[in-house]
Coordinates of C-alpha atoms in Angstrom, one line a residue:
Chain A
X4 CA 3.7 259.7 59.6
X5 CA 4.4 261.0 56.3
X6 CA 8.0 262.1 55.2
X7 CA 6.8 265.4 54.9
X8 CA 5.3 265.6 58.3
X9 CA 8.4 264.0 59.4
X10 CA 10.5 266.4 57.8
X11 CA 8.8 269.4 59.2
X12 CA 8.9 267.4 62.6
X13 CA 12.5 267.7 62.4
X14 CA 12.9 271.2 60.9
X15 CA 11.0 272.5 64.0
X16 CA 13.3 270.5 66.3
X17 CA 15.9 271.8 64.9
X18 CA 14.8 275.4 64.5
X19 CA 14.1 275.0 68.3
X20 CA 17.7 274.1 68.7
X21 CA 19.4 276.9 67.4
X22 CA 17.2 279.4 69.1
X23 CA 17.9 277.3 72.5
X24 CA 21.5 278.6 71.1
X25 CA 21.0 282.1 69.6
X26 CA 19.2 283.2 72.7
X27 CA 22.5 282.5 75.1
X28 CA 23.6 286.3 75.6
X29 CA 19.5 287.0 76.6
X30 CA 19.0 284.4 79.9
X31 CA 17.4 286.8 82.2
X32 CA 14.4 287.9 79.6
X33 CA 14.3 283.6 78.9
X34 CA 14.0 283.1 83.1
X35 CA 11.2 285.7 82.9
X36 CA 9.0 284.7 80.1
X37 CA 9.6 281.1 81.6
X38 CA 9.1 282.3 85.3
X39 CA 11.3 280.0 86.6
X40 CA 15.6 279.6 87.2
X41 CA 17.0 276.6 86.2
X42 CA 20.2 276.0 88.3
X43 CA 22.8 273.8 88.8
X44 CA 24.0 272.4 92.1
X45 CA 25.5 269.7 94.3
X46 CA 23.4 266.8 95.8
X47 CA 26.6 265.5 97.4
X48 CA 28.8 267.8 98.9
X49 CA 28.0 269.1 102.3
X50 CA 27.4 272.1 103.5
X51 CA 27.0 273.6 99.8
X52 CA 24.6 271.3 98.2
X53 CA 23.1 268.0 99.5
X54 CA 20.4 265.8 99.9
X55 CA 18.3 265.5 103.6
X56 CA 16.3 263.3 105.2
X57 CA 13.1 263.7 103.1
X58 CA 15.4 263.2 99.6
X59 CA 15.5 267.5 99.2
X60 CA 18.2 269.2 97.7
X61 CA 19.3 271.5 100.7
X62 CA 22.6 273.5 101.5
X63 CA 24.8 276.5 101.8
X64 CA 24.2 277.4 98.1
X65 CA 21.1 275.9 97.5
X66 CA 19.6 278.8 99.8
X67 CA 22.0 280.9 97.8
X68 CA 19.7 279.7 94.7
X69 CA 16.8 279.7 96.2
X70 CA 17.7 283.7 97.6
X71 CA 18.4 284.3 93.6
X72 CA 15.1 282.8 92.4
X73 CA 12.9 285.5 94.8
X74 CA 14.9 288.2 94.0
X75 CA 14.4 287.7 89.7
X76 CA 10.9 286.4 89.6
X77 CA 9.5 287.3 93.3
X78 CA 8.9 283.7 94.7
X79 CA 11.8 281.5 95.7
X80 CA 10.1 278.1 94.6
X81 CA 10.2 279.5 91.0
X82 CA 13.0 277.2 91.0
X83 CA 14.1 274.0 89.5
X84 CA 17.1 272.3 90.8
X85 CA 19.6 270.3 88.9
X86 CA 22.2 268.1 90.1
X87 CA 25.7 268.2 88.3
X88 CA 28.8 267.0 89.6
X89 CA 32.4 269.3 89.1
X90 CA 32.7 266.8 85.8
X91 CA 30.1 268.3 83.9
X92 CA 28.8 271.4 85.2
X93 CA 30.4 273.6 82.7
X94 CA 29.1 271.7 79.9
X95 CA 25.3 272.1 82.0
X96 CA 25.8 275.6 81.7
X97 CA 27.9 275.8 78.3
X98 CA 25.1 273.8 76.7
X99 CA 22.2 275.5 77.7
X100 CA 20.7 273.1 80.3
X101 CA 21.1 275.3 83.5
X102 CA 21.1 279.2 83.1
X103 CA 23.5 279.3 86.4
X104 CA 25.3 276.6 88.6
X105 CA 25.8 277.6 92.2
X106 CA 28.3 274.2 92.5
X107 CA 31.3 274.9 94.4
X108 CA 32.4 276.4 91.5
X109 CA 36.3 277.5 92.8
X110 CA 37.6 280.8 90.9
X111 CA 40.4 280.4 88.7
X112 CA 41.8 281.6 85.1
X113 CA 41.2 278.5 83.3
X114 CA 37.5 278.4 83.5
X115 CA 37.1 281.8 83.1
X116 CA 38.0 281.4 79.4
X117 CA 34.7 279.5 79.2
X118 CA 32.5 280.7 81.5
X119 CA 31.9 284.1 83.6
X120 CA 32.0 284.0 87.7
X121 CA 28.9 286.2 89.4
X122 CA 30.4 288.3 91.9
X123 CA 32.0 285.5 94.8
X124 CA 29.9 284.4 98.2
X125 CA 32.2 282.0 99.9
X126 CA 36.0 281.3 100.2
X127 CA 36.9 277.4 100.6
X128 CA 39.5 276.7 102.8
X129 CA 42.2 274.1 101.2
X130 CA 44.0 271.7 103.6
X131 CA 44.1 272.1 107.3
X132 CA 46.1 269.2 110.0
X133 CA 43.8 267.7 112.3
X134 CA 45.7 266.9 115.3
X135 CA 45.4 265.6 119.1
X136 CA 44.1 268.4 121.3
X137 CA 47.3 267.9 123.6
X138 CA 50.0 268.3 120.5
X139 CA 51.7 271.7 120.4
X140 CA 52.4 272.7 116.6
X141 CA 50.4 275.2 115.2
X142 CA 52.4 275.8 112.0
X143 CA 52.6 274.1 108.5
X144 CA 56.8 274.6 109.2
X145 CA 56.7 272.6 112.6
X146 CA 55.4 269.5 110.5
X147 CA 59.3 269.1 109.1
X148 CA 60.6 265.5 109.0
X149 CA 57.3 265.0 111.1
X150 CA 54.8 261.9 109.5
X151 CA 51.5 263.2 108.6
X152 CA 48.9 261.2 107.4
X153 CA 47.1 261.8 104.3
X154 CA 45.2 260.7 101.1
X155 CA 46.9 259.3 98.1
X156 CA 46.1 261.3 95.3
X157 CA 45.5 264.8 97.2
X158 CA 46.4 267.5 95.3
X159 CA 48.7 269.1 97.7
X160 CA 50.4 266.2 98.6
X161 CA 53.6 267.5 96.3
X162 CA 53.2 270.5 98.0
X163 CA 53.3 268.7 101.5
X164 CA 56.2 267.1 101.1
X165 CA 58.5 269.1 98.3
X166 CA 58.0 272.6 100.6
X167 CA 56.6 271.7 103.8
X168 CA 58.9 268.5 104.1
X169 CA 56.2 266.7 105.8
X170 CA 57.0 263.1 106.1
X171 CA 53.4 262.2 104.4
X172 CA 52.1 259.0 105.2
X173 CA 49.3 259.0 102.4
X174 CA 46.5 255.9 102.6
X175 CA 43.9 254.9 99.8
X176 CA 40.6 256.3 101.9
X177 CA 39.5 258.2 105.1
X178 CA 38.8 255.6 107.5
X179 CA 42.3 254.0 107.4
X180 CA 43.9 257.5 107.5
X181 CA 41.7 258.1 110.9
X182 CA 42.6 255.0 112.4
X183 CA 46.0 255.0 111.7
X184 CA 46.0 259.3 113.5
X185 CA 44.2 257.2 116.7
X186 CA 47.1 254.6 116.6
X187 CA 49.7 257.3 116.7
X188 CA 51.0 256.4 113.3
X189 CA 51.1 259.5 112.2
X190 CA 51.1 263.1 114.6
X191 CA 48.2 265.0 112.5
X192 CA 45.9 264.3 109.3
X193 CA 46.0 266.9 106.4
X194 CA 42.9 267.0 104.7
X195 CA 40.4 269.1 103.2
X196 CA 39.3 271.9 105.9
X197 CA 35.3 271.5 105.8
X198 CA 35.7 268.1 105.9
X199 CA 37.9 268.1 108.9
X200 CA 35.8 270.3 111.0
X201 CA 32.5 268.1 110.6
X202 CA 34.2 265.6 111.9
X203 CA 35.2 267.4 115.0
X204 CA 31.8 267.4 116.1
X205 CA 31.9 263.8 116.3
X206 CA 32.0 262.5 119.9
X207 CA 34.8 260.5 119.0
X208 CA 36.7 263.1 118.0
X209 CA 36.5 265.6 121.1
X210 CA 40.0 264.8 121.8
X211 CA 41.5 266.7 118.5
X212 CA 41.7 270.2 117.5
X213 CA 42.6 271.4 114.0
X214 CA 45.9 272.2 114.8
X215 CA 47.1 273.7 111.5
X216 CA 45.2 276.3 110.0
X217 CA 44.7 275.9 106.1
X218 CA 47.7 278.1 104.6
X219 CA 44.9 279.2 101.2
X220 CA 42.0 280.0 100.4
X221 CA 40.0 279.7 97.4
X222 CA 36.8 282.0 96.2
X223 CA 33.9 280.3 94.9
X224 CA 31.4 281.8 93.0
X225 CA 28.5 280.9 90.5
X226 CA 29.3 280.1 87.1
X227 CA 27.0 282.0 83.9
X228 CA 27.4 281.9 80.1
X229 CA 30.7 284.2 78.9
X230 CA 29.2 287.6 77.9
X231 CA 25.8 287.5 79.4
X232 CA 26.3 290.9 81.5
X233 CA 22.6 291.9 81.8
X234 CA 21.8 288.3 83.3
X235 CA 25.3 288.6 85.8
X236 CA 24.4 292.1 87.1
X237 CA 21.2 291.1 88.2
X238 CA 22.2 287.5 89.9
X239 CA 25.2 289.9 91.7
X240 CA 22.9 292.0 92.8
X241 CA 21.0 289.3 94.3
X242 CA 23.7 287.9 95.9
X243 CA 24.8 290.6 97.6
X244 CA 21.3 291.7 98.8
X245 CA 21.5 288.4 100.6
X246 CA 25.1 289.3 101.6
X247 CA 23.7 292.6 103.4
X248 CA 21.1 291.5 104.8
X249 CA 23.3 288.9 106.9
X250 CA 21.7 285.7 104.7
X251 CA 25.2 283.9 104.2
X252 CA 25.9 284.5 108.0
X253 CA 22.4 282.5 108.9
X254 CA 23.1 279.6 106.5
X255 CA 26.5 278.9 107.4
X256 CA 24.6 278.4 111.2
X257 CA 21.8 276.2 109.3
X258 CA 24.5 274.3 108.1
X259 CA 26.6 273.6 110.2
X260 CA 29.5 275.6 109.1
X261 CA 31.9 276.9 110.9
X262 CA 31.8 281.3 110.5
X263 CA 34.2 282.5 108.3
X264 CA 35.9 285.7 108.9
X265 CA 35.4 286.1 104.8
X266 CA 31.6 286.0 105.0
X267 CA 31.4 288.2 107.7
X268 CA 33.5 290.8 106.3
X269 CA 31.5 290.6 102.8
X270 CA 28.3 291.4 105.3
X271 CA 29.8 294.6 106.4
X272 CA 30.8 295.3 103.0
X273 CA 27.5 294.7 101.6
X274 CA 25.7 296.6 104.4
X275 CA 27.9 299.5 104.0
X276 CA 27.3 300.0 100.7
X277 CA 23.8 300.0 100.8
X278 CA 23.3 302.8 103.0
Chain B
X1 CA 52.0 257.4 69.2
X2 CA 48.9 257.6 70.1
X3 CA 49.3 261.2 72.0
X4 CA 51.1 260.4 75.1
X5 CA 52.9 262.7 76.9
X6 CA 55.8 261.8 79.2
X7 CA 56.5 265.9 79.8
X8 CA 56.0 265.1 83.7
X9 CA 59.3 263.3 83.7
X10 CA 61.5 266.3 83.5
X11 CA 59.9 267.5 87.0
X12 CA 62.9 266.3 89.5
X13 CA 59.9 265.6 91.8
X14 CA 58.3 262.9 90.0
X15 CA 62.1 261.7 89.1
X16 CA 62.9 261.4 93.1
X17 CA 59.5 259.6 93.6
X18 CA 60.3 257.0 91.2
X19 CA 63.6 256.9 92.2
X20 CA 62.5 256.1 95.5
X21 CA 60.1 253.9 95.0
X22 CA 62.4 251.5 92.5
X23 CA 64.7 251.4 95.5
X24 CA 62.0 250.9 98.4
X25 CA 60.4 248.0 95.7
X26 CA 63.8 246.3 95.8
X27 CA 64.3 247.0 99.4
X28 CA 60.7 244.8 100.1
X29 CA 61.2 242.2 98.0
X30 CA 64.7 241.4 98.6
X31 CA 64.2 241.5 102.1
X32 CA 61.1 239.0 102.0
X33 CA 62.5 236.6 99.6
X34 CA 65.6 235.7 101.6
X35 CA 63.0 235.5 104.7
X36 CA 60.6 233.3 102.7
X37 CA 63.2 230.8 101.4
X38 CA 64.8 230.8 104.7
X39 CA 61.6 229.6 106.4
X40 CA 60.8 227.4 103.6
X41 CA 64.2 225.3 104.1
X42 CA 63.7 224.9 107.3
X43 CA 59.9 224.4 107.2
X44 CA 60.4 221.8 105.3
X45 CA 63.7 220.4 107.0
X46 CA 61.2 220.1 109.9
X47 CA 58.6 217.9 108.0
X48 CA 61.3 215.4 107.0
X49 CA 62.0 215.0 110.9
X50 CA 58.4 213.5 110.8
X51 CA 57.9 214.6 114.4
X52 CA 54.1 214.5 115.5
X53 CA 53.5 218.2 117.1
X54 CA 56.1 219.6 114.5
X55 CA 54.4 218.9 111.3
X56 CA 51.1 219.8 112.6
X57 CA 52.6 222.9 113.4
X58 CA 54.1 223.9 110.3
X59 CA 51.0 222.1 108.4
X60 CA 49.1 225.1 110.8
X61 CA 51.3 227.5 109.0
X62 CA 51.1 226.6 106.0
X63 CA 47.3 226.8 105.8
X64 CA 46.9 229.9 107.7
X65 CA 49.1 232.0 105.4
X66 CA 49.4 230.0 102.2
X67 CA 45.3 230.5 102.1
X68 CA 44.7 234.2 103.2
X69 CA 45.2 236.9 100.5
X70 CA 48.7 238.6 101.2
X71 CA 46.8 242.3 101.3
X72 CA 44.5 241.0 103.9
X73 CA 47.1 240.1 106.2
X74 CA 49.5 243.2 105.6
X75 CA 46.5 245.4 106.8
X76 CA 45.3 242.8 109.8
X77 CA 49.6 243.5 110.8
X78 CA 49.0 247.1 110.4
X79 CA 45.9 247.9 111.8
X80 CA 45.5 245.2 114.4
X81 CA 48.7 245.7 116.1
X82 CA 47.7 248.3 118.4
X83 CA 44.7 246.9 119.4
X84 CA 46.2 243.6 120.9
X85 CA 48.2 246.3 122.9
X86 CA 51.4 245.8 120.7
X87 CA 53.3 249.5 121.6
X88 CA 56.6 251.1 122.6
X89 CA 56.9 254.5 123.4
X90 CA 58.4 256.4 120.3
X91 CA 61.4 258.5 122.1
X92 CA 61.2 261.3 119.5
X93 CA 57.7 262.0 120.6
X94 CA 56.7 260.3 123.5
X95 CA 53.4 259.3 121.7
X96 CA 52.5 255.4 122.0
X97 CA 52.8 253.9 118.9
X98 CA 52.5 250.6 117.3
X99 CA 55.4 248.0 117.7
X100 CA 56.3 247.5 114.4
X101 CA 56.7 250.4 111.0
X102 CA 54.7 249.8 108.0
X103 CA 57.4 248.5 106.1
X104 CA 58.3 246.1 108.7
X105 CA 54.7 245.4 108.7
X106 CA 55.0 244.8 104.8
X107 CA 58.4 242.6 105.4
X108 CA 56.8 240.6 107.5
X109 CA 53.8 239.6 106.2
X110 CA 55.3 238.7 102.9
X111 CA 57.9 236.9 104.0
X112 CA 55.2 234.2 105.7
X113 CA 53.5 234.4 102.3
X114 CA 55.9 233.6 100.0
X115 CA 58.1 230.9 103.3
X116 CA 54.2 229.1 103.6
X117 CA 54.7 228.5 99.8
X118 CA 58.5 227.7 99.7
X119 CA 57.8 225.5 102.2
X120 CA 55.6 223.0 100.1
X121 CA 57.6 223.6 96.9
X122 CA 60.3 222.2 98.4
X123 CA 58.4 219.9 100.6
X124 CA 57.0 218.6 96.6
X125 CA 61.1 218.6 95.7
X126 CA 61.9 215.8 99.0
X127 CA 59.2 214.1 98.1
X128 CA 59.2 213.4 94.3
X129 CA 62.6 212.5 94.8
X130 CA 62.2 208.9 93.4
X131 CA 63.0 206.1 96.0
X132 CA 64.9 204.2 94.3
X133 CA 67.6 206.7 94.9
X134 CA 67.2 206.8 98.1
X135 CA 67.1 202.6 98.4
X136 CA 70.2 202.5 96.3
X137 CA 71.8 204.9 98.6
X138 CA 70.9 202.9 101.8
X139 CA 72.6 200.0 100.1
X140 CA 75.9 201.8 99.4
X141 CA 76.1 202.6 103.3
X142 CA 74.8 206.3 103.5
X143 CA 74.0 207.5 106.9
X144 CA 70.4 209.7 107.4
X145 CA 72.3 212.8 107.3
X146 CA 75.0 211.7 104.5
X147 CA 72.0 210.5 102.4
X148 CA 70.2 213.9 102.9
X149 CA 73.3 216.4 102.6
X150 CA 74.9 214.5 99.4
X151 CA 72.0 212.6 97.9
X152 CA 68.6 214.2 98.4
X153 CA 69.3 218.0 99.1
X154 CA 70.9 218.0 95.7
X155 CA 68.5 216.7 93.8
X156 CA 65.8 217.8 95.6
X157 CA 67.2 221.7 94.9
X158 CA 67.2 221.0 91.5
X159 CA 63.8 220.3 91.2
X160 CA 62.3 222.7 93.1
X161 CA 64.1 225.6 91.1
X162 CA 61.0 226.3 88.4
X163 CA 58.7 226.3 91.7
X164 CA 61.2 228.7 93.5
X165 CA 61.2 231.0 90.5
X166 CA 57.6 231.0 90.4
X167 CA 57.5 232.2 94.3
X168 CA 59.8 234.9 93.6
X169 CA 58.2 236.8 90.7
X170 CA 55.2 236.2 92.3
X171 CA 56.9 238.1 95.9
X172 CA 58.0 240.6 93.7
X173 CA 54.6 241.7 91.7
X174 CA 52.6 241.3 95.5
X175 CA 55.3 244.4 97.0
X176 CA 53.2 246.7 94.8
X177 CA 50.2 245.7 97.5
X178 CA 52.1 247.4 100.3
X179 CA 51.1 251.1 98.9
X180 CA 48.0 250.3 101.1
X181 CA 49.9 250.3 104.4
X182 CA 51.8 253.3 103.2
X183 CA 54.9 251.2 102.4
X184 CA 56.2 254.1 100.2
X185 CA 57.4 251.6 97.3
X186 CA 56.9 251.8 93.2
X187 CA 52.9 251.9 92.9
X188 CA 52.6 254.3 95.7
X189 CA 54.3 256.9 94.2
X190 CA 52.9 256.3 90.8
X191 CA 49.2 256.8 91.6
X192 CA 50.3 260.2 93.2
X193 CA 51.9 261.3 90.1
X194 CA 48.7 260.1 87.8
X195 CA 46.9 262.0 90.4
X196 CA 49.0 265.3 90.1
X197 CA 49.1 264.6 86.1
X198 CA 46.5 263.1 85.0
X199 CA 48.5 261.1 82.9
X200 CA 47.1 257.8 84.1
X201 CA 48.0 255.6 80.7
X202 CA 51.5 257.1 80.3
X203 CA 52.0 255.8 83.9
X204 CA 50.9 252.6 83.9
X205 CA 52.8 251.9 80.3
X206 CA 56.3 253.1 82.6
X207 CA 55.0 251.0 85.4
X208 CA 54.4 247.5 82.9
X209 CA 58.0 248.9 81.6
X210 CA 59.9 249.0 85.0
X211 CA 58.5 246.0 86.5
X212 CA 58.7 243.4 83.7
X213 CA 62.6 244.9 83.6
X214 CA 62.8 243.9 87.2
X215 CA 60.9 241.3 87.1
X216 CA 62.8 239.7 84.0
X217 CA 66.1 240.3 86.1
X218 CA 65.2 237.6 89.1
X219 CA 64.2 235.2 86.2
X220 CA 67.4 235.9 83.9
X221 CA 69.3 234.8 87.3
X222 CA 67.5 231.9 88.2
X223 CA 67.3 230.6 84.6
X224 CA 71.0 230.9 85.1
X225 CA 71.5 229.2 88.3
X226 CA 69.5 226.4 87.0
X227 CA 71.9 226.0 84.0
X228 CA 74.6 226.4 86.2
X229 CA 73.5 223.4 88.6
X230 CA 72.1 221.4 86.0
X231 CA 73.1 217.8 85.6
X232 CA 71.8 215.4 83.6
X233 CA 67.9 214.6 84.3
X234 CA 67.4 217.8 86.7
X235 CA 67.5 221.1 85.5
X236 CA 67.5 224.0 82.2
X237 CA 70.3 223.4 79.2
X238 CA 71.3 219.7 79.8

């Protein structure tokens, strides 16, 4: 290759690159002339986003996605999946490699400096206590003085024990937490919510009961580039097509999950507003 | 220098966590090596008997718990107890629960660990003694128990020092695997914190800090005592 092909080689790369850039405020006219959404999402956290049997992405808000994709560009496989993890999936987006991430993406002040939420589909339950079906508290207060086991590391675990007062017995990993609950070691297991309730359907497990209901609640919502308002009204409107027409409702019974009063009442919201 | 930020310390949180886990530290491994010397003298008290059953016993011992990794068995005691049926009846309760607490758990099993290797250090302090100590003792008149009391024990103390020293600070550094069990001691608190600050390198630079402090306390002392009991031949500073 001469230098002077070379050096218009890399001109036109770089051209390339800073239109990749320049065109950040105009992603739904780039989805279009593409005809196809590029989103982010979990492979590794279910319900939202994992992978099943056959090796396909699947979950809560890869229907979500998928929902999004039909309503921009008429065909729900006009879609290409990418996995992120919660590491980098603002950088995905911020950088122009996803034009959305539907990723468990909690709602909070911090990244909306960087990044706009769409409108919010789903609101993640924090900790709940998992506890034996016999045991009579019901209330994050009852757990005073009272050993609870845990995870090291959680971030409620200050929480736990500088307000609740829980005496928090806190292991490295699930299965020793779980087998020290069976041994009595501890009266109830605080851990994340979702997680809690799939393993309630386990046979082993039909003796417990989430005992404590998780005391907050955090929206999630998709994540798009800041100022990008023609592209966010028409994903919201998406989403709450799919909210109306009782979409989150079926998923959350696809997946497993169990139904949240939040979802529901989004429905009726939705609905309402349509007619 | 290089950025670090030790801002989390003012939270009286983190300070009681610490606090707690210095103390609970302590607690372990004073606890274990008083056990651990204790069954080493008279671990190897019993081998000098030279009774049949009795040194195969303690040879048993030795093997089992000298050769096992320390974490392995602090989690076989936790988690096996229950199992083999090992309950009482908590009265606060009523639930079923296992015999013994987590730090008792933690006690135990490094008290075993650190006796199985007392035992042979001092076992290595009878036996080096040279014999012709021992012959010129016989010829003075000394009794078994005069020649072991005022003759060997002495001697033998004095050389197993270093060895004892060794067993200590290495007690004292295996505490930190108790944060498995839930023993609520230095490291256990300290990973929560770098989890709740994500100030993992500030952490472990306090934790090197506090435990070569501690650490360098148990060998100040025994440095001393061996000066202190030193006499010419056996022991630091003569």
């Amino acid at each position: 290759m001469t230098k002077i092909k070379k050096l218009t080689v890399s001109a036109v790369a770089l051209a390339a690159v800073f239109a990749g850039s320049a065109a950040v405020a105009g992603t739904l006219e780039d989805v279009k002339s593409r005809d196809k959404l590029i989103v982010g999402v979990k492979n590794d956290y279910p319900p939202y986003g994992f992978l099943n049997d056959k090796g396909e992405i699947v979950g809560f808000e890869v229907s979500l996605a998928k929902y999004v994709a039909k309503e921009l560009l008429g065909s729900e496989d006009k879609i290409e999946l990418v996995p992120v993890v919660a590491a980098n999936r603002i950088e995905f987006l911020t950088a122009g490699r996803v034009d959305t991430i539907f990723a468990t993406l909690g709602v909070n002040a911090d990244r909306d400096k960087v990044i706009d939420f769409t409108t919010e589909y789903v609101s993640a339950a924090g900790p709940s206590v998992l506890m034996a079906k016999e045991g009579t508290i019901s209330k994050w207060e009852e757990l005073k003085g009272k050993p609870v086991c845990g995870i090291q590391g959680s971030y409620y675990n200050k929480k736990m024990t500088e307000e609740f007062g829980i005496n928090l017995v806190a292991f490295k990993g699930q299965p020793e937490a779980y087998r020290a609950l069976k041994d009595n070691r501890c009266i109830g297991f605080v851990f994340d919510d979702m997680t809690l309730q799939q393993k309630l359907k386990e046979a082993d497990w039909s003796n417990y009961k989430i005992a404590v209901a998780p005391y907050e609640f955090t929206p999630m919502a998709g994540g798009i580039r800041e100022g990008d308002a023609e592209f966010k009204a028409a994903i919201d409107k998406a989403i709450e097509k799919a909210e109306g027409e009782g979409k989150l409702i079926e998923w959350e019974t696809e997946f497993g999950m169990p139904h949240s009063d939040y979802i529901a009442e989004r429905a009726k919201a939705a609905a309402a507003k349509k007619n | 220098m290089f950025g670090l930020d030790y801002s989390w310390l003012a939270d009286p949180a983190y300070q009681q966590w610490l606090l707690t886990g210095v103390i609970n530290t302590l607690k372990l491994a004073a606890l274990s090596s008083s056990a651990a010397i204790l069954i080493g003298l008279l671990g190897a008290l019993g081998l000098t008997l030279r009774i049949f059953w009795l040194d195969a016993l303690i040879e048993l011992f030795v093997e089992v718990f000298r050769n096992t990794p320390p974490l392995l068995q602090m989690l076989f005691a936790y988690f096996t107890l229950s199992t083999l049926g090992l309950k009482v009846t908590d009265p606060s309760t009523g639930l079923s629960v296992p015999l013994l607490s987590a730090f008792a758990c933690a006690s135990i099993s490094l008290s075993l660990f650190g006796g199985a290797l007392a035992i042979e250090t001092f076992r290595s302090g009878i036996e080096s003694m040279p014999r012709s100590i021992i012959e010129a003792a016989r010829s003075l008149g000394y009794g078994r128990w005069a020649r072991f009391w005022r003759i060997e024990a002495p001697i033998a103390t004095r050389i197993c020092l270093p060895g004892l020293t060794n067993i200590l600070t290495n007690l004292f550094k295996t505490t930190s695997q108790a944060s498995v069990i839930t023993v609520p001691e230095l490291m256990y608190y300290a990973g929560q914190i770098y989890n709740d600050t994500f100030r993992t390198l500030e952490m472990m630079i306090l934790l090197l800090f506090i435990y070569v402090v501690l650490v360098s306390i148990i060998t100040f002392a025994m440095a001393r005592l061996e000066a202190f009991m030193a006499f010419p031949g056996y022991g630091k500073g003569h």
